[in-house]
Amino acid sequence: MPNSTLIIALGRGIRPDGRIPKITQNRAKKAVRLFKQNPNSTLLISAGYWGFQRFTPPNTEAKPMKAIALSMGVPASKIILEEISRDTLGNAYFTRLIADKHGWKKIIVVTSKDHLERTKYYFEKVYGPGYELRFVLAETGLSKKALEKIAKFEKLALKLANLKNVQAGDLKEIGNYIFKKHIMYNGSILKKIIP
């Protein structure tokens, strides 16, 4: 996608000490390579941390992902961090707010194959028909056994996605769902993870 204006790198895990695993590093590196192919683009790192993990890390996933981008030559002025998201729906929603603020319509989303189906579902639902979305895959570096376990979780997560009656691109309705019904954003656990 030449001349794309926004490259979104999604997070994928963090350790209790604030370091990110290889799969998360791979997404950051893939996004940087795409940025270098599209020098007029902006890199948006969407990576708070997963809302159901049993620890609160000392930093978001976005911070070490940004450090990778800077070390690979991306200017700080071309990097935006989205650190509120706690899941894939949050990634889509909060990045859409940023995209709309800047008027970006061409979007590349960097994820990995194990996460592609859910990423596509949420981003296409949240962004809607007014955007040109492309999904690019980074290497997972995960074993076959780990990928099989993740595939089961992904199927379950898609079954629980309760947006079937929401029109694609209806940001107001999606926002209502997130802040009233979604357990990670409706205050039930959000108070514990966002100061």
Tab-separated table of C-alpha atoms in Angstrom:
chain	number	residue	atom	x	y	z
A	1	MET	CA	0.000	0.000	0.000
A	2	PRO	CA	2.114	2.917	-1.197
A	3	ASN	CA	1.710	6.317	0.464
A	4	SER	CA	-0.226	4.864	3.378
A	5	THR	CA	-0.571	7.390	6.136
A	6	LEU	CA	-0.851	5.277	9.290
A	7	ILE	CA	0.878	2.069	10.342
A	8	ILE	CA	-0.547	0.555	13.515
A	9	ALA	CA	1.584	-1.914	15.462
A	10	LEU	CA	-0.399	-3.979	17.963
A	11	GLY	CA	1.145	-5.169	21.209
A	12	ARG	CA	1.260	-8.837	22.180
A	13	GLY	CA	2.299	-9.328	25.748
A	14	ILE	CA	4.584	-8.019	28.439
A	15	ARG	CA	6.548	-9.576	31.278
A	16	PRO	CA	6.260	-8.546	34.949
A	17	ASP	CA	9.574	-6.679	34.662
A	18	GLY	CA	8.276	-4.548	31.758
A	19	ARG	CA	10.175	-6.316	28.995
A	20	ILE	CA	8.285	-7.555	25.936
A	21	PRO	CA	8.478	-11.064	24.460
A	22	LYS	CA	9.858	-11.884	21.025
A	23	ILE	CA	6.412	-11.891	19.367
A	24	THR	CA	5.810	-8.300	20.499
A	25	GLN	CA	9.298	-7.285	19.380
A	26	ASN	CA	8.625	-8.883	15.990
A	27	ARG	CA	5.501	-6.782	15.512
A	28	ALA	CA	7.413	-3.603	16.325
A	29	LYS	CA	10.211	-4.518	13.896
A	30	LYS	CA	7.768	-5.407	11.119
A	31	ALA	CA	5.993	-2.066	11.591
A	32	VAL	CA	9.326	-0.244	11.355
A	33	ARG	CA	10.190	-2.032	8.100
A	34	LEU	CA	6.818	-0.971	6.692
A	35	PHE	CA	7.421	2.584	7.900
A	36	LYS	CA	10.721	2.675	6.024
A	37	GLN	CA	8.933	1.556	2.852
A	38	ASN	CA	6.356	4.337	3.379
A	39	PRO	CA	8.423	7.357	4.527
A	40	ASN	CA	5.411	9.694	4.578
A	41	SER	CA	3.607	7.483	7.065
A	42	THR	CA	3.222	7.708	10.830
A	43	LEU	CA	3.770	4.807	13.218
A	44	LEU	CA	1.046	4.346	15.834
A	45	ILE	CA	1.915	1.817	18.544
A	46	SER	CA	-1.293	0.541	20.139
A	47	ALA	CA	-0.243	-1.389	23.197
A	48	GLY	CA	-1.389	-0.844	26.741
A	49	TYR	CA	-1.364	-4.303	28.269
A	50	TRP	CA	-3.837	-7.143	28.493
A	51	GLY	CA	-6.499	-6.437	31.098
A	52	PHE	CA	-6.755	-10.003	32.412
A	53	GLN	CA	-3.126	-10.622	33.281
A	54	ARG	CA	-2.328	-11.249	36.940
A	55	PHE	CA	0.187	-8.431	37.368
A	56	THR	CA	0.510	-4.748	36.632
A	57	PRO	CA	3.697	-4.134	34.627
A	58	PRO	CA	5.901	-1.108	35.372
A	59	ASN	CA	5.226	0.226	31.851
A	60	THR	CA	2.931	-0.400	28.911
A	61	GLU	CA	3.906	-2.613	25.988
A	62	ALA	CA	4.099	0.527	23.855
A	63	LYS	CA	7.164	1.906	25.660
A	64	PRO	CA	9.650	-0.876	24.728
A	65	MET	CA	8.056	-1.127	21.270
A	66	LYS	CA	8.763	2.583	20.797
A	67	ALA	CA	12.360	2.019	21.958
A	68	ILE	CA	12.756	-0.595	19.203
A	69	ALA	CA	11.360	1.820	16.602
A	70	LEU	CA	13.707	4.589	17.731
A	71	SER	CA	16.706	2.235	17.707
A	72	MET	CA	15.831	1.270	14.115
A	73	GLY	CA	15.804	4.889	12.972
A	74	VAL	CA	12.168	6.013	13.178
A	75	PRO	CA	12.094	9.693	14.214
A	76	ALA	CA	10.306	10.319	17.514
A	77	SER	CA	8.126	12.875	15.727
A	78	LYS	CA	6.716	10.063	13.563
A	79	ILE	CA	5.660	7.842	16.498
A	80	ILE	CA	2.374	8.062	18.409
A	81	LEU	CA	1.610	5.873	21.419
A	82	GLU	CA	-1.853	4.584	22.322
A	83	GLU	CA	-1.521	3.115	25.818
A	84	ILE	CA	-5.127	2.828	27.020
A	85	SER	CA	-6.112	-0.365	25.186
A	86	ARG	CA	-6.374	-3.598	27.150
A	87	ASP	CA	-7.544	-5.862	24.288
A	88	THR	CA	-8.006	-5.967	20.515
A	89	LEU	CA	-11.331	-4.135	20.547
A	90	GLY	CA	-9.641	-1.370	22.519
A	91	ASN	CA	-6.798	-1.300	19.983
A	92	ALA	CA	-9.306	-0.744	17.186
A	93	TYR	CA	-11.431	1.812	19.046
A	94	PHE	CA	-8.664	3.997	20.474
A	95	THR	CA	-6.626	3.979	17.258
A	96	ARG	CA	-9.752	4.980	15.307
A	97	LEU	CA	-10.097	8.035	17.568
A	98	ILE	CA	-6.504	8.999	16.725
A	99	ALA	CA	-6.932	8.275	12.999
A	100	ASP	CA	-10.047	10.448	12.880
A	101	LYS	CA	-8.327	13.289	14.716
A	102	HIS	CA	-5.609	13.382	12.032
A	103	GLY	CA	-7.800	12.491	9.059
A	104	TRP	CA	-5.983	9.246	8.215
A	105	LYS	CA	-7.972	6.900	5.991
A	106	LYS	CA	-5.297	4.474	4.741
A	107	ILE	CA	-4.300	2.136	7.526
A	108	ILE	CA	-1.884	-0.798	7.796
A	109	VAL	CA	-2.387	-2.939	10.910
A	110	VAL	CA	0.561	-5.098	11.993
A	111	THR	CA	-0.370	-8.230	13.906
A	112	SER	CA	0.527	-11.929	13.610
A	113	LYS	CA	-1.197	-14.893	11.999
A	114	ASP	CA	-2.469	-16.322	15.296
A	115	HIS	CA	-4.303	-13.041	15.967
A	116	LEU	CA	-5.388	-12.112	12.439
A	117	GLU	CA	-9.023	-13.234	12.448
A	118	ARG	CA	-9.929	-11.343	15.617
A	119	THR	CA	-7.916	-8.299	14.559
A	120	LYS	CA	-9.706	-8.147	11.209
A	121	TYR	CA	-13.114	-8.592	12.844
A	122	TYR	CA	-12.648	-5.758	15.337
A	123	PHE	CA	-10.850	-3.318	13.045
A	124	GLU	CA	-13.337	-3.775	10.196
A	125	LYS	CA	-16.222	-3.393	12.658
A	126	VAL	CA	-14.775	-0.297	14.358
A	127	TYR	CA	-13.372	1.487	11.306
A	128	GLY	CA	-16.157	0.651	8.874
A	129	PRO	CA	-16.312	1.228	5.115
A	130	GLY	CA	-14.772	4.720	5.095
A	131	TYR	CA	-11.236	3.395	5.602
A	132	GLU	CA	-8.783	1.394	3.534
A	133	LEU	CA	-7.488	-1.304	5.881
A	134	ARG	CA	-4.645	-3.693	5.189
A	135	PHE	CA	-3.370	-6.349	7.596
A	136	VAL	CA	0.291	-7.354	7.616
A	137	LEU	CA	1.704	-10.265	9.584
A	138	ALA	CA	4.823	-10.395	11.736
A	139	GLU	CA	6.465	-13.689	12.649
A	140	THR	CA	5.200	-15.219	15.882
A	141	GLY	CA	8.258	-17.225	16.866
A	142	LEU	CA	5.882	-19.504	18.805
A	143	SER	CA	5.854	-23.296	18.862
A	144	LYS	CA	3.149	-25.327	17.139
A	145	LYS	CA	1.762	-26.339	20.547
A	146	ALA	CA	1.554	-22.707	21.684
A	147	LEU	CA	-0.150	-21.701	18.432
A	148	GLU	CA	-2.746	-24.483	18.855
A	149	LYS	CA	-3.529	-23.262	22.374
A	150	ILE	CA	-3.851	-19.685	21.136
A	151	ALA	CA	-6.155	-20.795	18.295
A	152	LYS	CA	-8.624	-22.187	20.866
A	153	PHE	CA	-8.568	-18.904	22.794
A	154	GLU	CA	-9.038	-16.887	19.611
A	155	LYS	CA	-12.137	-18.899	18.633
A	156	LEU	CA	-13.620	-18.389	22.089
A	157	ALA	CA	-12.823	-14.670	22.037
A	158	LEU	CA	-14.573	-14.257	18.684
A	159	LYS	CA	-17.656	-16.073	19.999
A	160	LEU	CA	-17.787	-13.626	22.902
A	161	ALA	CA	-17.495	-10.601	20.621
A	162	ASN	CA	-20.880	-9.004	21.145
A	163	LEU	CA	-20.945	-6.541	18.240
A	164	LYS	CA	-23.100	-8.453	15.748
A	165	ASN	CA	-25.914	-5.903	15.936
A	166	VAL	CA	-23.608	-2.888	15.676
A	167	GLN	CA	-23.227	-1.300	12.251
A	168	ALA	CA	-19.617	-1.242	11.033
A	169	GLY	CA	-18.091	2.165	11.646
A	170	ASP	CA	-20.707	3.300	14.199
A	171	LEU	CA	-18.178	4.726	16.639
A	172	LYS	CA	-20.822	6.069	19.022
A	173	GLU	CA	-22.488	2.668	19.455
A	174	ILE	CA	-19.144	0.889	19.783
A	175	GLY	CA	-18.054	3.425	22.395
A	176	ASN	CA	-21.296	2.834	24.307
A	177	TYR	CA	-20.613	-0.903	24.255
A	178	ILE	CA	-17.012	-0.490	25.402
A	179	PHE	CA	-17.672	1.888	28.283
A	180	LYS	CA	-20.966	0.398	29.481
A	181	LYS	CA	-20.667	-3.348	28.860
A	182	HIS	CA	-17.020	-4.295	28.336
A	183	ILE	CA	-15.497	-5.460	31.606
A	184	MET	CA	-12.066	-4.005	30.859
A	185	TYR	CA	-13.371	-0.505	30.199
A	186	ASN	CA	-16.647	-0.116	32.134
A	187	GLY	CA	-14.986	0.548	35.477
A	188	SER	CA	-15.222	-2.926	36.923
A	189	ILE	CA	-11.501	-3.560	36.501
A	190	LEU	CA	-10.450	-0.366	34.744
A	191	LYS	CA	-10.119	1.451	38.086
A	192	LYS	CA	-7.435	-1.024	39.091
A	193	ILE	CA	-5.357	-0.681	35.928
A	194	ILE	CA	-5.615	2.991	34.965
A	195	PRO	CA	-4.692	5.497	37.699
